Coordinates of C-alpha atoms in Angstrom, one line a residue:
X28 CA 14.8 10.0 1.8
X29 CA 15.2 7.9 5.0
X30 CA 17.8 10.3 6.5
X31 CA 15.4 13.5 7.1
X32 CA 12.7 11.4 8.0
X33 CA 11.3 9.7 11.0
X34 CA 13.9 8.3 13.6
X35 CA 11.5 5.5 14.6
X36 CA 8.6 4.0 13.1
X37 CA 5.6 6.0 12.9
X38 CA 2.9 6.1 15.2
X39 CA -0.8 7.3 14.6
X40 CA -4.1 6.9 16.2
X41 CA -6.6 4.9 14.0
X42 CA -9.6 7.2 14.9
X43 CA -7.2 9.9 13.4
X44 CA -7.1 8.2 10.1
X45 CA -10.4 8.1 9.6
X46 CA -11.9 10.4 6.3
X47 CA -15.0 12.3 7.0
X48 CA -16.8 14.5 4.5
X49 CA -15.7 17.8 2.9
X50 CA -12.2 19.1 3.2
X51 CA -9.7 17.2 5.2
X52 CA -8.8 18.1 8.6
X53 CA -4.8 18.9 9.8
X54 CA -4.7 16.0 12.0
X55 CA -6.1 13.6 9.2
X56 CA -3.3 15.3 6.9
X57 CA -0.4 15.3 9.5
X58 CA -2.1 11.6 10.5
X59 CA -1.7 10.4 6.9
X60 CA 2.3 12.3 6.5
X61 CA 3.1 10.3 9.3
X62 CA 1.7 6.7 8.3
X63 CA 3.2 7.5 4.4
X64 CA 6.7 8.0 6.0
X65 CA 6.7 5.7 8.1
X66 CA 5.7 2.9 5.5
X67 CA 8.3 4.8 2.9
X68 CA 11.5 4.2 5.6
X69 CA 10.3 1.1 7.4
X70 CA 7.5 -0.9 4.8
X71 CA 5.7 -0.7 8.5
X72 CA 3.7 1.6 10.7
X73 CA 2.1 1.6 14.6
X74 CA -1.7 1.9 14.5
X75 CA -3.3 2.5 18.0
X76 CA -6.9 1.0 18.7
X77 CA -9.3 2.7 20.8
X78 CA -9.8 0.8 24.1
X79 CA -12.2 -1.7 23.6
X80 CA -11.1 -2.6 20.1
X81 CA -7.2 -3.5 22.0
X82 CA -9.2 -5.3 25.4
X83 CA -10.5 -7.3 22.1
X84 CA -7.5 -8.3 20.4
X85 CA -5.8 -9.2 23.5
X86 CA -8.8 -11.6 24.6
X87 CA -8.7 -13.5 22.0
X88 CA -4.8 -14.1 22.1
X89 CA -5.7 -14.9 25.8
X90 CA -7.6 -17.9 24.3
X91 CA -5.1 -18.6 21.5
X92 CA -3.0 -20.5 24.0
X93 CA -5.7 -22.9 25.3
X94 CA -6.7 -23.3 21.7
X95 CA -3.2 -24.9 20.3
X96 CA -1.7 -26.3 23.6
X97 CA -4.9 -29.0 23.3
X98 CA -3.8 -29.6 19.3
X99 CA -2.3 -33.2 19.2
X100 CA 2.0 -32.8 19.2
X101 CA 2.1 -33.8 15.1
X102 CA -1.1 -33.2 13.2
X103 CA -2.6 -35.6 10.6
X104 CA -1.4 -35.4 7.4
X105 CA -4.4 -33.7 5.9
X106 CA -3.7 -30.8 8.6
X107 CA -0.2 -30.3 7.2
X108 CA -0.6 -26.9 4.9
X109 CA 2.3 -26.7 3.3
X110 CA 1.8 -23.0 1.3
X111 CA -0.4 -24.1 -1.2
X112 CA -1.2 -20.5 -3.7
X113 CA -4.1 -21.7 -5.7
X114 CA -5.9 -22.5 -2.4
X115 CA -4.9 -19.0 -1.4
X116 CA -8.6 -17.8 -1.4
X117 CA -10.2 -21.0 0.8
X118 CA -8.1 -21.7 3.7
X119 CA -10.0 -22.0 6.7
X120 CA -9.4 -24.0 10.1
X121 CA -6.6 -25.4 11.7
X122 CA -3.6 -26.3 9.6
X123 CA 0.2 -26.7 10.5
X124 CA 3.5 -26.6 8.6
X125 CA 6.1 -28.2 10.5
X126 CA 8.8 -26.7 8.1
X127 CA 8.2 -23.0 9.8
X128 CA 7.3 -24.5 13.4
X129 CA 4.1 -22.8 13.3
X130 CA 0.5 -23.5 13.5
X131 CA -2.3 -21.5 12.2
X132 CA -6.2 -21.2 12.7
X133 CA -8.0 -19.3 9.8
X134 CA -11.3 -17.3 10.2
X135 CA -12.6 -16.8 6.5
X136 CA -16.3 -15.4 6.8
X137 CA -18.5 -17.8 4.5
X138 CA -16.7 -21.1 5.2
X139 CA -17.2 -22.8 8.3
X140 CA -14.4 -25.3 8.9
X141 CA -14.8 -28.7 10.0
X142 CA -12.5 -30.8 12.0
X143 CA -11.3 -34.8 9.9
X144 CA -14.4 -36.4 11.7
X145 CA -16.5 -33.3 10.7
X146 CA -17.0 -32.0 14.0
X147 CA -18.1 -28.7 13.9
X148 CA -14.2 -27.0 15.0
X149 CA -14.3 -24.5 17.8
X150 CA -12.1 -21.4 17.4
X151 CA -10.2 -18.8 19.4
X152 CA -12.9 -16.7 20.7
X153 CA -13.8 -12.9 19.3
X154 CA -12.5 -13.9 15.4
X155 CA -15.8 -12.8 13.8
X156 CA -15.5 -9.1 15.8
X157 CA -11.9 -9.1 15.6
X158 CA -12.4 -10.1 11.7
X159 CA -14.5 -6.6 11.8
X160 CA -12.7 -4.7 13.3
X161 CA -9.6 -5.0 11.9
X162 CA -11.4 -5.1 8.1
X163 CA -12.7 -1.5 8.2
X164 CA -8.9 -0.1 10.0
X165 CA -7.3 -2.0 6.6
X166 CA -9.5 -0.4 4.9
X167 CA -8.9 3.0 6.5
X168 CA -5.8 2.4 6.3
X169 CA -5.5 1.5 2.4
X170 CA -7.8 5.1 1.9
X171 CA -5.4 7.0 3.8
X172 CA -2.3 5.5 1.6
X173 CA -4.6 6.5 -2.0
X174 CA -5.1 10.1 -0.2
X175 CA -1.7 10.4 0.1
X176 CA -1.0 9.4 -3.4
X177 CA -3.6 11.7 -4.8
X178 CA -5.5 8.9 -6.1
X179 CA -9.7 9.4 -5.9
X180 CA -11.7 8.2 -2.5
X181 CA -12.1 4.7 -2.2
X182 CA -9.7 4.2 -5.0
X183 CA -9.5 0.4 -4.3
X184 CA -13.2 -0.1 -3.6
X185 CA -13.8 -1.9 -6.7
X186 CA -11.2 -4.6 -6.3
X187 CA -11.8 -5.2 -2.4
X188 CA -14.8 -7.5 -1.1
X189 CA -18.7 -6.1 -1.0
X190 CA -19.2 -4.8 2.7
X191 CA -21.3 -6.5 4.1
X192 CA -20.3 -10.0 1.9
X193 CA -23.8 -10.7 -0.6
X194 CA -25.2 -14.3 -0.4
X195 CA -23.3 -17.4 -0.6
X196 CA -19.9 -15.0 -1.2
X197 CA -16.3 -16.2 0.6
X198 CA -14.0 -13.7 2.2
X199 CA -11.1 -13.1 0.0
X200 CA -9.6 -11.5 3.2
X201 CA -8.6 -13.4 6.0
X202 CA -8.0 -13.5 10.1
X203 CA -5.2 -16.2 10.9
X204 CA -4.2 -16.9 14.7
X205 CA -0.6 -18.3 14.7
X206 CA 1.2 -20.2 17.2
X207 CA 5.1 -20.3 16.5
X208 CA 7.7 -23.0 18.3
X209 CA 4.9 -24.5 20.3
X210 CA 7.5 -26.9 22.3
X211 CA 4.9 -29.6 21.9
X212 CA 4.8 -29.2 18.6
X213 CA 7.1 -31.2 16.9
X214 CA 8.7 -28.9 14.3
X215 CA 11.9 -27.8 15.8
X216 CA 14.4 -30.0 14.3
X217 CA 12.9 -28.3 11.0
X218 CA 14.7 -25.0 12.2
X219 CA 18.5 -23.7 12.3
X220 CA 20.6 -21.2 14.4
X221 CA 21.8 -18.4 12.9
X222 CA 24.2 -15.9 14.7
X223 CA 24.3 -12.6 14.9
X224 CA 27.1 -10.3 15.0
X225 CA 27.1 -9.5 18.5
X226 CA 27.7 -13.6 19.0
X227 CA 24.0 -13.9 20.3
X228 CA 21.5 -16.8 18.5
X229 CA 19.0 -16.0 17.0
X230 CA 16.7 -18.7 15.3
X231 CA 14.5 -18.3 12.4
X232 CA 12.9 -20.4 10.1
X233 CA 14.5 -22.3 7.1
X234 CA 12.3 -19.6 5.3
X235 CA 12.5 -16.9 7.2
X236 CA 12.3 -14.1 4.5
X237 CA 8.6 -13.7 3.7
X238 CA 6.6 -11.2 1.7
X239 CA 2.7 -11.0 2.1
X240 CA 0.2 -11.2 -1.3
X241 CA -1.9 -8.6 1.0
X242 CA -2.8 -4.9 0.2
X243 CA -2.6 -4.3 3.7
X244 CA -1.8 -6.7 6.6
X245 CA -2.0 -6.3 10.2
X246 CA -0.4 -8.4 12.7
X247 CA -0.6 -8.3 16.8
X248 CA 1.5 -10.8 18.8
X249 CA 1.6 -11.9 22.5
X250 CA 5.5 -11.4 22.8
X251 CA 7.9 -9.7 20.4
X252 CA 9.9 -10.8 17.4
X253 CA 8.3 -9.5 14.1
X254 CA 11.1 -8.0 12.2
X255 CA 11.3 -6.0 8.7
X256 CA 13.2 -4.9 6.6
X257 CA 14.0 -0.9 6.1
X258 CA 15.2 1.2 3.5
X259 CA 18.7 1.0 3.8
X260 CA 18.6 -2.6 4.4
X261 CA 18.4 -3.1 7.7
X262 CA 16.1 -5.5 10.0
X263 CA 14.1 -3.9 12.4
X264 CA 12.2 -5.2 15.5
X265 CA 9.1 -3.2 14.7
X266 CA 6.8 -4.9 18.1
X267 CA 9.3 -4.2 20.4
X268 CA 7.8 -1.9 22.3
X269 CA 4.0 -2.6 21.1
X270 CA 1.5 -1.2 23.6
X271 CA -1.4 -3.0 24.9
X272 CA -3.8 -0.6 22.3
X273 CA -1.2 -1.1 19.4
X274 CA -0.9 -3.3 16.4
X275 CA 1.7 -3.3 13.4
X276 CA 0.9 -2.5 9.8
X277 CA 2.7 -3.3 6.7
X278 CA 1.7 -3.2 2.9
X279 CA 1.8 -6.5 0.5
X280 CA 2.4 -7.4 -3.1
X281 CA -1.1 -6.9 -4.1
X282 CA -0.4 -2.7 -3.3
X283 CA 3.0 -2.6 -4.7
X284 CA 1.4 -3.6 -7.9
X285 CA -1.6 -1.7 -7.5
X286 CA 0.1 1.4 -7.0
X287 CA 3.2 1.0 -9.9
X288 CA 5.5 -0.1 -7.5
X289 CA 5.2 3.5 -5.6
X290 CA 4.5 1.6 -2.5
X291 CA 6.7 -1.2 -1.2
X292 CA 6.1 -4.4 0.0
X293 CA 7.3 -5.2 3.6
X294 CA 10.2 -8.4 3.7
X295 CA 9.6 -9.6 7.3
X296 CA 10.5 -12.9 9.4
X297 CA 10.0 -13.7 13.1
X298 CA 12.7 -14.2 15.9
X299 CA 11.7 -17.5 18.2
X300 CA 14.8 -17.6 19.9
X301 CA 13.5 -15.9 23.1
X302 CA 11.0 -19.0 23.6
X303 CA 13.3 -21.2 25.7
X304 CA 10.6 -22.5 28.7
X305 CA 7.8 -20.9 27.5
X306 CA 4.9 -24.1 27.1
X307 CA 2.8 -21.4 24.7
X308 CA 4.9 -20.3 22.2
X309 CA 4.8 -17.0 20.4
X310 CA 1.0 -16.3 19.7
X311 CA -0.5 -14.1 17.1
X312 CA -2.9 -12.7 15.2
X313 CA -3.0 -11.4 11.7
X314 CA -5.1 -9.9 9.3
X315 CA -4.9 -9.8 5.2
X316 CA -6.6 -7.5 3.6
X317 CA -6.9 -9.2 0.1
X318 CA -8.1 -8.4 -3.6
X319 CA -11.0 -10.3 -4.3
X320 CA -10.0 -13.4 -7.0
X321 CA -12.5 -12.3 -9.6
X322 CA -10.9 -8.7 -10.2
X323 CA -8.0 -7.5 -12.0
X324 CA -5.3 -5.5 -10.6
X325 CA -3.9 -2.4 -12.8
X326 CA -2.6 1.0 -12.3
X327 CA -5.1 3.1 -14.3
X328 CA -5.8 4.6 -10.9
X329 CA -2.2 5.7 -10.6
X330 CA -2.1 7.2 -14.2
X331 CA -5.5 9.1 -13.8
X332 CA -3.3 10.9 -10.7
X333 CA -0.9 11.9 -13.1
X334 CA 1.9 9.3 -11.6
X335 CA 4.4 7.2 -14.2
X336 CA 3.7 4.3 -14.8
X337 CA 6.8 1.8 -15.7
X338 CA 6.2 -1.3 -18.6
X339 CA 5.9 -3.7 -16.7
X340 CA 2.6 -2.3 -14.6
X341 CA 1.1 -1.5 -17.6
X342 CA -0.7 -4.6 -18.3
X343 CA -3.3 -5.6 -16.1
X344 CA -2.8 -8.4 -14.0
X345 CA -5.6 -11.2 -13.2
X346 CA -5.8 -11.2 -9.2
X347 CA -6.1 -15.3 -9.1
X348 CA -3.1 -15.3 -11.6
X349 CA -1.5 -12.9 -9.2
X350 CA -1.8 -15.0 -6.1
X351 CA -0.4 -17.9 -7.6
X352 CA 2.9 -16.5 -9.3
X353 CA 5.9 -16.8 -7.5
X354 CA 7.2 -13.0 -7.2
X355 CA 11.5 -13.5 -7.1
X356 CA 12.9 -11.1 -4.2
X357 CA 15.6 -10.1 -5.9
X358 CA 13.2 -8.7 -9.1
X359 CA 11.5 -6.6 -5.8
X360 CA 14.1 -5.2 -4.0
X361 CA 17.1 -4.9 -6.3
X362 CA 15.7 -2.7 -9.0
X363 CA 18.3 0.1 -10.6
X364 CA 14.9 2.4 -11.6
X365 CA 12.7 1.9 -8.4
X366 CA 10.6 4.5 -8.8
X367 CA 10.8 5.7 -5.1
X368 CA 8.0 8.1 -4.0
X369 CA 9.0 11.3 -2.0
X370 CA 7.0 11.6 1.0
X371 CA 7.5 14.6 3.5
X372 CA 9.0 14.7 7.2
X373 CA 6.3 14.6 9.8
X374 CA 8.0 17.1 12.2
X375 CA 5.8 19.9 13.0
X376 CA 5.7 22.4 10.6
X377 CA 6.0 19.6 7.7
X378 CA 2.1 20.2 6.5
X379 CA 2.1 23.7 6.1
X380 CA 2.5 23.6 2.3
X381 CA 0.2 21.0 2.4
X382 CA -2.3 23.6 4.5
X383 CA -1.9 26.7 2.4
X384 CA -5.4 27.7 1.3
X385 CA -5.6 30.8 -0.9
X386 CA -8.3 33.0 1.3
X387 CA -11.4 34.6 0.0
X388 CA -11.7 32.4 -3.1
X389 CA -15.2 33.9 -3.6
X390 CA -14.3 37.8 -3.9
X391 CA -11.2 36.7 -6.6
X392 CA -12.0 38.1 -9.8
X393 CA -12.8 35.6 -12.1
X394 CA -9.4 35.0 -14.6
X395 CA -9.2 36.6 -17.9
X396 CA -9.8 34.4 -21.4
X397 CA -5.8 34.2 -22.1
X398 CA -5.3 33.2 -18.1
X399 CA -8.1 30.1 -18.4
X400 CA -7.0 29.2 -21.9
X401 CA -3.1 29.0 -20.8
X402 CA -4.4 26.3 -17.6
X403 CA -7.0 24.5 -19.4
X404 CA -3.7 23.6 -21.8
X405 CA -1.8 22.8 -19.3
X406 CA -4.1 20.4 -17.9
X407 CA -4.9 18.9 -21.8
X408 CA -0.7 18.9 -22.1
X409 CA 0.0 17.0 -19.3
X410 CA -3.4 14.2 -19.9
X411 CA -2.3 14.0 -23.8
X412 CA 1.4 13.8 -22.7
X413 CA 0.5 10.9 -20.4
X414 CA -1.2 9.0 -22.9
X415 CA 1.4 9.0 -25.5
X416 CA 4.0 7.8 -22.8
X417 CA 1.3 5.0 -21.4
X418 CA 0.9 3.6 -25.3
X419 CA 4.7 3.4 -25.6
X420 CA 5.6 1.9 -22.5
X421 CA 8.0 5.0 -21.5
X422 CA 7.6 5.9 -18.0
X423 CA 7.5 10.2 -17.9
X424 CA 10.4 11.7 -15.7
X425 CA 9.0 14.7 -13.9
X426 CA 11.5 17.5 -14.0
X427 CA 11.9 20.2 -11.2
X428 CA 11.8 24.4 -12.9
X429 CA 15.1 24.2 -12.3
X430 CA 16.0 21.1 -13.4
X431 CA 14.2 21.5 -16.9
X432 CA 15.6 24.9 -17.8
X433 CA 18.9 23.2 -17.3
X434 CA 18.0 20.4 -19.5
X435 CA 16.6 22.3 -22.5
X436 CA 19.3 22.7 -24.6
X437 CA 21.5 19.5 -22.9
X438 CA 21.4 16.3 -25.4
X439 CA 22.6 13.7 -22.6
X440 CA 20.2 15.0 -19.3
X441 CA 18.1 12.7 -17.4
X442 CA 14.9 13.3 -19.3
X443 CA 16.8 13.7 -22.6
X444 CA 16.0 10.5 -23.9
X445 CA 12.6 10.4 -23.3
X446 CA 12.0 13.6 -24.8
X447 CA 13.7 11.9 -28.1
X448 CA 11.3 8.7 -27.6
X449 CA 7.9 10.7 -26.9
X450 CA 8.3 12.9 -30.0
X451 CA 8.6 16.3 -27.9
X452 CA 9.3 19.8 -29.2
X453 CA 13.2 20.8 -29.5
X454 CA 14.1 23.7 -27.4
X455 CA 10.5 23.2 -24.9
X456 CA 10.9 21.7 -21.7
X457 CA 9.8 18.6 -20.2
X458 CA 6.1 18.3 -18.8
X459 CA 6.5 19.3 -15.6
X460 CA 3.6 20.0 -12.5
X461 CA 4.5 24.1 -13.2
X462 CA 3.3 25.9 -16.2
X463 CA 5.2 25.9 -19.6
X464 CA 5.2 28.9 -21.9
X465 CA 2.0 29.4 -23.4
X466 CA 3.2 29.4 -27.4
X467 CA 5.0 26.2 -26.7
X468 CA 2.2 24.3 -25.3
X469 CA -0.5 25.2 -27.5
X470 CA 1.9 24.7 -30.4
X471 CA 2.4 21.1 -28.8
X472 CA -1.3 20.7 -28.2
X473 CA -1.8 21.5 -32.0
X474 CA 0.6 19.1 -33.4
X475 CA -1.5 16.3 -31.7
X476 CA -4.9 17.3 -31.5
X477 CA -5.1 20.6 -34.6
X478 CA -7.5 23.0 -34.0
X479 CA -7.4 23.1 -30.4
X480 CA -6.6 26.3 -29.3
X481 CA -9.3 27.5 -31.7
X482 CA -12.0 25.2 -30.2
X483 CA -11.1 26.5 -27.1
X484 CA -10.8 30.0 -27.9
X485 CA -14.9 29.6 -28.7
X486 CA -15.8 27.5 -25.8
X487 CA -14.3 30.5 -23.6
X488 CA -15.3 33.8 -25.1
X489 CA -19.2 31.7 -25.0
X490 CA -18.3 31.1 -21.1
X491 CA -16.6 34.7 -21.2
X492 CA -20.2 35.8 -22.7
X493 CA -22.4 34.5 -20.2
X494 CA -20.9 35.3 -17.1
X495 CA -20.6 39.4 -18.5
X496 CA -24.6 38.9 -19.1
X497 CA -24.8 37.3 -15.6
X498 CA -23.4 40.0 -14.1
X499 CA -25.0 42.3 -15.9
X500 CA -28.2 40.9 -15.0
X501 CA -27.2 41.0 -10.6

């Protein structure tokens, strides 16, 4: 997958991902190919800003560096934060962990922080624009991904905080302003050199490998350093060559789970070895875009777009209980059966399948009773097909035409098994996005649901009826 795709991570213009009404335009589709592939080969993507939005962001880091120069060398001991997950959903304010040398101001809209003597605490300027702004991109962003996956519009809506927040409500998302290896800061004999192979140091924190709870975070820094991990393995400097307009965007936990694993979480870490003599640090800011505690996360969303669904995404998942569970990297990134998700090049000419619209729908004849009756089962197949899998825990293996006519009469294929498990027909094959033969499917239909065909042999000759007497009548 990662070999015919992009050859650097993907870059797309915000305004471009943007859904309006009625059909979607070619940029938007070649807009969304792009951000899909690019999260598919790198778990990351470059989002450009308009203007004013990236003057914003690069204000307020401009006042980061006042902001945590003035905090005291080693912070009180209620300002140490020391990754705390069933507080996930109420920091706010200043807070410090020594352990990763970094320091952190949180803007959570409906909690205004207080400093130890309760003095009102004043921030890095812009948060509650930048909070905003980088809210409805996240959530542009999280649209485009459902679009991609064929999921409804504003498939995640429900689980995702009310816009604007209703009356005494807390963000579940949240703004953070970092500051890592601050030389004041007394954290660096917390951290370790590790070398790389071309005998350079590099230093990272003691836990450098991180993975974000977030559907969708964005993060824009003041010097580079943010790497994640590919594909195939490899660590990649993905704000290397940020520009002034661009931020970086990777998916979290919350939307590998949301989506059945389709989409997969970013493993990041930052390089701080390039500080030496630099009295500011590394500055930051970053944005997660987060479930709201009181909702569930599932995959029925996933399974309504006709995509498997493996056992252990079939339960539904408390979003607090979520946030709180440690999630084992090895258990993410070392599955056998990762159900990968095939997503196109975006070279030019990539969308024209995508873009093929049959023309002059209006002046096609309407389809004859056997034509209607052989879709509509089809469509039945597939749903009924789906739901028998779902109950048994057996995630469906899609077959190709070609693949399934050389599976039929094979007893040890890839789908074989689950054929045995799921009960289906000998001598039929698979459910598969193209049509099966029309005796075979309503036999199949009939086995699980008898009387079908006959049902819908009524329902059409009635349709069949009234559109010859509507004719008739014009």
């Amino acid at each position: 997958m990662a070999g015919n795709g992009l050859s650097n991570l993907g870059r797309v213009k915000l305004t471009d991902l943007i859904a309006s009404e009625g059909l979607p335009s070619d940029t938007y589709k070649l807009s969304v190919s792009t951000l899909s592939q690019s999260l598919a080969q790198y778990s990351a993507a470059i989002i450009q800003f308009p203007p004013n939005d990236g003057a914003l962001l690069r204000c307020c880091l401009e006042s980061a560096r006042p902001y945590f120069i003035q905090k005291p060398s080693y912070p009180s001991a209620d300002m140490i934060h020391i990754n705390d997950s069933r507080e996930w959903c109420k920091t706010s304010g200043y807070s410090a962990d020594p352990q990763m040398w970094q320091e952190s101001y949180d803007y959570r809209p409906g909690i205004t922080p207080t400093e130890p003597n309760n003095d009102i605490e004043f921030p890095p300027a812009g948060l509650a624009d930048i909070f905003v702004v980088l809210g409805k991109a996240a959530r542009d962003i999280l649209d485009a991904v459902g679009f991609y996956l064929n999921l409804r519009g504003c498939a995640f809506t429900e689980i995702l905080d009310s816009v604007p927040l209703r009356n005494r409500e807390i963000s579940s998302s949240v703004l953070s302003v970092n500051c890592h290896a601050r030389p004041s800061f007394q954290g660096a004999q917390h951290h370790n050199l590790t070398t790389q192979e071309d005998g350079q140091l590099v230093m990272y924190s003691d836990h450098d490998h991180q993975v974000d709870k977030s559907l969708i975070s964005i993060i824009k820094s003041d010097k580079a350093g943010f790497h994640i991990r590919d594909f195939n393995g490899r660590w990649v400097l993905v704000d290397g060559d940020l520009g002034p307009q661009e931020v970086v965007v990777y998916p979290g936990l919350a939307l590998y789970h949301a989506t059945a694993g389709y989409v997969s979480p970013a493993l990041h870490r930052t390089d701080i070895s390039n500080l030496h003599g630099n009295m500011h640090g590394r500055c930051s800011l970053s944005f997660k875009l987060m479930p709201k505690s009181m909702t569930s996360l599932s995959c029925s969303e996933m399974r309504a777009a006709g995509h498997g669904v493996e056992a252990q995404f079939q339960i539904p998942v408390s979003v607090d209980d979520f946030m709180q569970r440690s999630h084992p990297l090895d258990q993410l990134f070392n599955r056998n059966s990762f159900p990968s998700f095939s997503f196109p090049t975006a070279q030019e000419g990539s969308m024209k399948p995508l873009m093929k619209r049959k023309k002059n729908n209006s002046r096609l004849k309407p389809l004859p009773p056997s034509k209607r009756l052989r879709l509509e089962a089809q469509r039945v197949l597939k749903e009924r097909v789906q739901d028998i899998a779902d109950k048994k825990g057996i995630k469906l293996r899609f077959c190709t035409l070609k693949e399934c006519e050389s599976h039929i009469h094979t007893l040890d294929s890839p789908c074989g098994n689950i054929r045995l498990e799921i009960g289906w027909p000998l001598g039929v094959p698979f459910v598969h996005p193209h049509d099966l033969p029309n005796k075979a499917k309503i036999g199949f239909l009939e086995t699980y649901e008898p009387g079908w065909s006959a049902n819908h042999d009524m329902e059409l000759s009635l349709i069949e009826t009234g559109q010859s007497s509507q004719h008739a009548d014009n």
